[in-house]
Amino acid sequence: QVQLVESGGGLVQPGGSLRLSCAASGFSLDYYAIGWFRQAPGKEREGVSCISRSGGVTVYTESVKGRFTISRDNAKKSVYLQMNSLKPEDTAVYYCATNTWCSRYPGQYDYWGQGTQVTVSS
């Protein structure tokens, strides 16, 4: 059974940090680029970051550059999103998803996790 499971979300104060994990089961992660997306209430799902199959290419949306870092460990079948200097506007449900390459369009991704809530508030 193909499955992606996100974890690591929670409530954090502005300026704080969280590390999200995306764990794959039922398939090999090696063949996929992995994207992180987020969706805030009343807003469209937006791409946050993506990492290529080898990990050699990473992309970030402008609003998180310098604050978020994406990484992967194919042996552990996991992808991570380190989020530092969090802001209230980062509040959203965060999802990971698979694709053969790093596309900015959610519709081009195949498998999705169930999401993990990130809330940045004092």
Short mmCIF file of C-alpha atoms in Angstrom, two decimals:
data_model
loop_
_atom_site.label_atom_id
_atom_site.label_comp_id
_atom_site.label_asym_id
_atom_site.label_seq_id
_atom_site.Cartn_x
_atom_site.Cartn_y
_atom_site.Cartn_z
CA GLN A 1 0.00 0.00 0.00
CA VAL A 2 1.48 3.30 -1.11
CA GLN A 3 1.46 5.76 1.72
CA LEU A 4 3.00 9.08 2.73
CA VAL A 5 2.74 10.17 6.34
CA GLU A 6 3.63 13.65 7.55
CA SER A 7 4.53 14.41 11.13
CA GLY A 8 6.16 17.10 13.22
CA GLY A 9 3.55 19.81 13.07
CA GLY A 10 2.30 21.68 16.10
CA LEU A 11 1.88 25.03 17.80
CA VAL A 12 4.92 27.27 17.92
CA GLN A 13 5.52 30.91 18.78
CA PRO A 14 6.66 33.36 16.12
CA GLY A 15 10.37 33.02 15.59
CA GLY A 16 10.33 29.38 16.60
CA SER A 17 11.23 26.26 14.66
CA LEU A 18 9.66 22.99 13.62
CA ARG A 19 10.92 20.04 11.65
CA LEU A 20 8.41 18.25 9.49
CA SER A 21 8.94 14.69 8.32
CA CYS A 22 7.43 12.85 5.40
CA ALA A 23 7.76 9.09 5.63
CA ALA A 24 7.05 6.82 2.68
CA SER A 25 5.88 3.24 2.77
CA GLY A 26 4.86 0.76 0.12
CA PHE A 27 7.18 2.16 -2.53
CA SER A 28 10.73 3.33 -3.06
CA LEU A 29 11.25 7.02 -2.53
CA ASP A 30 14.32 7.00 -4.77
CA TYR A 31 12.28 7.39 -7.94
CA TYR A 32 10.45 10.54 -6.88
CA ALA A 33 10.97 14.19 -6.33
CA ILE A 34 9.14 15.25 -3.20
CA GLY A 35 7.27 18.48 -2.80
CA TRP A 36 6.02 20.18 0.33
CA PHE A 37 2.79 22.14 -0.04
CA ARG A 38 0.66 24.06 2.40
CA GLN A 39 -2.91 25.19 2.56
CA ALA A 40 -4.27 27.82 4.87
CA PRO A 41 -8.01 28.18 5.54
CA GLY A 42 -9.74 29.84 2.61
CA LYS A 43 -6.64 29.77 0.46
CA GLU A 44 -5.40 27.64 -2.38
CA ARG A 45 -2.78 24.99 -1.86
CA GLU A 46 0.65 26.45 -2.57
CA GLY A 47 4.04 24.95 -3.18
CA VAL A 48 6.55 25.55 -0.41
CA SER A 49 9.59 23.53 -1.40
CA CYS A 50 10.70 20.60 -3.48
CA ILE A 51 13.69 18.29 -3.63
CA SER A 52 14.82 16.25 -6.61
CA ARG A 53 15.20 12.49 -6.57
CA SER A 54 18.91 12.65 -5.80
CA GLY A 55 18.59 15.60 -3.48
CA GLY A 56 20.88 17.63 -5.69
CA VAL A 57 18.26 20.20 -6.59
CA THR A 58 16.10 22.05 -4.10
CA VAL A 59 13.61 24.81 -4.75
CA TYR A 60 11.73 27.14 -2.42
CA THR A 61 8.93 29.57 -2.75
CA GLU A 62 10.14 33.12 -2.23
CA SER A 63 8.43 33.64 1.12
CA VAL A 64 10.36 30.81 2.82
CA LYS A 65 13.80 31.24 1.27
CA GLY A 66 16.47 31.50 3.93
CA ARG A 67 14.13 30.15 6.61
CA PHE A 68 13.16 26.66 5.42
CA THR A 69 15.46 23.83 4.40
CA ILE A 70 14.37 20.67 2.63
CA SER A 71 16.38 17.46 2.79
CA ARG A 72 15.93 13.77 2.19
CA ASP A 73 17.29 10.44 3.34
CA ASN A 74 16.37 7.83 0.75
CA ALA A 75 17.70 5.02 2.92
CA LYS A 76 15.18 6.01 5.58
CA LYS A 77 12.53 6.73 2.94
CA SER A 78 12.00 10.14 4.45
CA VAL A 79 12.01 13.77 3.47
CA TYR A 80 12.30 16.61 5.95
CA LEU A 81 11.38 20.27 6.06
CA GLN A 82 13.27 22.28 8.66
CA MET A 83 11.35 25.46 9.32
CA ASN A 84 13.05 28.27 11.22
CA SER A 85 12.04 31.84 12.04
CA LEU A 86 8.41 30.89 11.69
CA LYS A 87 5.85 33.59 11.11
CA PRO A 88 2.07 33.64 11.69
CA GLU A 89 1.58 33.60 7.92
CA ASP A 90 3.24 30.17 7.81
CA THR A 91 0.21 28.75 9.59
CA ALA A 92 -1.34 26.06 7.41
CA VAL A 93 -1.73 22.35 6.90
CA TYR A 94 1.46 21.06 5.35
CA TYR A 95 1.45 18.18 2.88
CA CYS A 96 4.14 16.18 1.13
CA ALA A 97 3.61 14.67 -2.29
CA THR A 98 5.45 12.73 -4.98
CA ASN A 99 6.21 13.58 -8.57
CA THR A 100 8.86 12.63 -11.08
CA TRP A 101 10.18 16.18 -11.03
CA CYS A 102 9.79 19.42 -9.05
CA SER A 103 6.71 21.06 -10.47
CA ARG A 104 5.03 24.06 -8.88
CA TYR A 105 1.58 22.72 -9.71
CA PRO A 106 -0.12 20.50 -7.11
CA GLY A 107 -2.20 18.81 -9.79
CA GLN A 108 0.89 17.20 -11.23
CA TYR A 109 1.73 15.32 -8.05
CA ASP A 110 0.65 11.73 -7.61
CA TYR A 111 0.63 10.55 -4.02
CA TRP A 112 -0.21 12.79 -1.09
CA GLY A 113 -0.02 12.48 2.65
CA GLN A 114 -2.84 13.41 4.99
CA GLY A 115 -1.17 16.61 6.14
CA THR A 116 0.13 17.99 9.42
CA GLN A 117 -1.07 21.20 11.03
CA VAL A 118 1.42 23.98 11.69
CA THR A 119 0.18 26.89 13.79
CA VAL A 120 2.39 29.89 14.48
CA SER A 121 0.90 32.04 17.18
CA SER A 122 1.81 33.80 20.41
#
